[in-house]
Short mmCIF file of C-alpha atoms in Angstrom, two decimals:
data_model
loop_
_atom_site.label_atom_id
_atom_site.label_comp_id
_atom_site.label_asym_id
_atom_site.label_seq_id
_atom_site.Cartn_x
_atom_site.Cartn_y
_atom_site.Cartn_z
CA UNK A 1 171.93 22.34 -141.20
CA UNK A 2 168.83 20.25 -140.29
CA UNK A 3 166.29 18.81 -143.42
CA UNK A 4 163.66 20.82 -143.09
CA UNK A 5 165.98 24.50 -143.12
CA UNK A 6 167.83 22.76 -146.18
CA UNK A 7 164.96 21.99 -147.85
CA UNK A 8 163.32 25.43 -146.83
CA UNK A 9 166.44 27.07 -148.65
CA UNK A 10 166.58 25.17 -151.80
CA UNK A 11 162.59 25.90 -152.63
CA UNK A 12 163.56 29.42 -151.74
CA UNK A 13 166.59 29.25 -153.76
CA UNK A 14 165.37 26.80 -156.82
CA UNK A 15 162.42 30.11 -156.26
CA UNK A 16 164.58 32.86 -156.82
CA UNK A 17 165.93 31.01 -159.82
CA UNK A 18 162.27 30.87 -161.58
CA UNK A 19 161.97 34.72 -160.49
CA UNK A 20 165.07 35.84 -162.24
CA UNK A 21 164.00 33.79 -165.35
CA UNK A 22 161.11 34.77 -165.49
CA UNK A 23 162.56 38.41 -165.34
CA UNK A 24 164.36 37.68 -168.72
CA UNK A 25 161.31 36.05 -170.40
CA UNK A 26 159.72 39.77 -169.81
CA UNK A 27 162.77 41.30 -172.28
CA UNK A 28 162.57 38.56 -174.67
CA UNK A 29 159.07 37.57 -175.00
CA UNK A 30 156.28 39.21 -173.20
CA UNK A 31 154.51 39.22 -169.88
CA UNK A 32 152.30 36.79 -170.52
CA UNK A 33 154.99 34.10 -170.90
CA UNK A 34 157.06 35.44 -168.38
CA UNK A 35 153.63 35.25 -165.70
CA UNK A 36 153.09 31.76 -166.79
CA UNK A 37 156.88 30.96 -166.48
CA UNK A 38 156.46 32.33 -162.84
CA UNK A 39 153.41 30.89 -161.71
CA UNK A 40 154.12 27.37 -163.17
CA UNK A 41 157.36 27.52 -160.74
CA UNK A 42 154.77 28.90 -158.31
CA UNK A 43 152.36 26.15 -158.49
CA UNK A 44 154.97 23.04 -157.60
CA UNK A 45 156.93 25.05 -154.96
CA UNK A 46 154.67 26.29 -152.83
CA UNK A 47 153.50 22.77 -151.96
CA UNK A 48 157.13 22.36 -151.63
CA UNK A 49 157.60 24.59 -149.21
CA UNK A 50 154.22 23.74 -147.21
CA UNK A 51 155.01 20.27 -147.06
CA UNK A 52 159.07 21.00 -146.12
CA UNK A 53 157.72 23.74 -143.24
CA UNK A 54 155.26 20.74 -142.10
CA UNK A 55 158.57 17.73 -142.11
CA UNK A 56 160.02 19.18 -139.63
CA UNK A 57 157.62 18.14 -137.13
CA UNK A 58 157.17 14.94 -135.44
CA UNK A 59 154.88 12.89 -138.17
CA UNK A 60 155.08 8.90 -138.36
CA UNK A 61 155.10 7.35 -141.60
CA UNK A 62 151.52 7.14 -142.63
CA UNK A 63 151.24 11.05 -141.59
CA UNK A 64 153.93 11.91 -144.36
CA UNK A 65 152.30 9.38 -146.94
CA UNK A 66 149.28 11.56 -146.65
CA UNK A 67 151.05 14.81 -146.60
CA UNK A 68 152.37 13.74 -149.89
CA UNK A 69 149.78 12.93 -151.20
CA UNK A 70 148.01 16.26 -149.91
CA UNK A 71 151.49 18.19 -151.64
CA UNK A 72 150.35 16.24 -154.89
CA UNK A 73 146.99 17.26 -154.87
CA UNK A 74 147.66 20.86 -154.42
CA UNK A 75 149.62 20.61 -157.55
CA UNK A 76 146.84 19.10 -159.45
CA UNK A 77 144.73 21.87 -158.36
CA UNK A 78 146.93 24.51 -158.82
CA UNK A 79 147.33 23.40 -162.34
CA UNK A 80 144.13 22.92 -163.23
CA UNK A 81 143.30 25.99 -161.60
CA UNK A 82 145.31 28.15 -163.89
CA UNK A 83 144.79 26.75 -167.06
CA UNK A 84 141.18 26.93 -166.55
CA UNK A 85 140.94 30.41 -165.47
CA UNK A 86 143.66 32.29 -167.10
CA UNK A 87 143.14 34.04 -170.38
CA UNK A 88 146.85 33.20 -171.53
CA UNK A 89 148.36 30.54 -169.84
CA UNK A 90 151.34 30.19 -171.90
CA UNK A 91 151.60 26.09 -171.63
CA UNK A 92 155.02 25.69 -172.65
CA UNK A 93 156.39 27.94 -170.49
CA UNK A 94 154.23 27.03 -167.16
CA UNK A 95 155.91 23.13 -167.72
CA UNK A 96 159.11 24.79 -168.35
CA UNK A 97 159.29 26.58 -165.29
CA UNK A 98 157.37 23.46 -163.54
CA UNK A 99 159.95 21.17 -164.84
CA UNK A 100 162.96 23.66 -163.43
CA UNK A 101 161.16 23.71 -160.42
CA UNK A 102 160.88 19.87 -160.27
CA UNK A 103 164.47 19.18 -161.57
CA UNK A 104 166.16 22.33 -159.57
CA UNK A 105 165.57 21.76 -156.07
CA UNK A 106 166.63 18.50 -155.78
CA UNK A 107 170.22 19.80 -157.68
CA UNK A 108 170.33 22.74 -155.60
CA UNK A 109 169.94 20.08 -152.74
CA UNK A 110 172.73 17.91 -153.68
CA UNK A 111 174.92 21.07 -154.26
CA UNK A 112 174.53 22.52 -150.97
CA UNK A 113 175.31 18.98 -149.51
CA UNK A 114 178.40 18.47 -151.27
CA UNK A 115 178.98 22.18 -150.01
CA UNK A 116 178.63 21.14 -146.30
CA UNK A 117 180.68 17.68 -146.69
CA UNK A 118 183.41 19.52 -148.29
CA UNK A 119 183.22 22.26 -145.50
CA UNK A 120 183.73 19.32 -142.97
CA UNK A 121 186.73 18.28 -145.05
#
């Protein structure tokens, strides 16, 4: 499986995760916190998945410095964007789900690697 469908599949996956979560927060808490939950996820993965959709192209090393840089940014935006606009933005749970987000793909990563060098025995 080539970097850029890996990493395509563990924002997807790491995605799905928040999305189910999220789900539960609606039972236990309320929308609002389950909406933040979701959009905090939503707000690191999505430059994520921009910037792993963008990889798989032929870029030299001072292109991908600035892509990351641009994958930062939209972070900081997004961010700052929703906690400036939104009428309850439910802090703890938008770093929650930003620190899942953060902390999950890279595990869901390493996971599906030690899948695929186990499947090659």
């Amino acid at each position: 499986m080539k970097t850029r469908s890996r990493l395509l599949a563990a924002v997807c996956i790491t995605w799905a995760a928040a999305t189910v979560i999220s789900g539960v927060i609606v039972f236990l808490s309320d929308r609002y916190n389950a909406l933040g939950f979701w959009v905090g996820s939503a707000i690191v993965l999505a430059p994520q998945a921009w910037l792993a959709l963008k990889v798989g192209r032929h870029l030299h090393g001072n292109q991908l410095v600035w892509m990351a840089l641009q994958k930062y940014t939209m972070t900081g935006v997004g961010f700052a964007l929703w906690f400036a606009f939104s009428t309850r933005p439910a802090p703890g749970y938008v770093l929650a789900s930003a620190g899942l987000a953060l902390v999950g793909t890279p595990m869901v990563l390493a996971a599906m690697n030690g899948l695929e060098i186990n499947r090659k025995g």
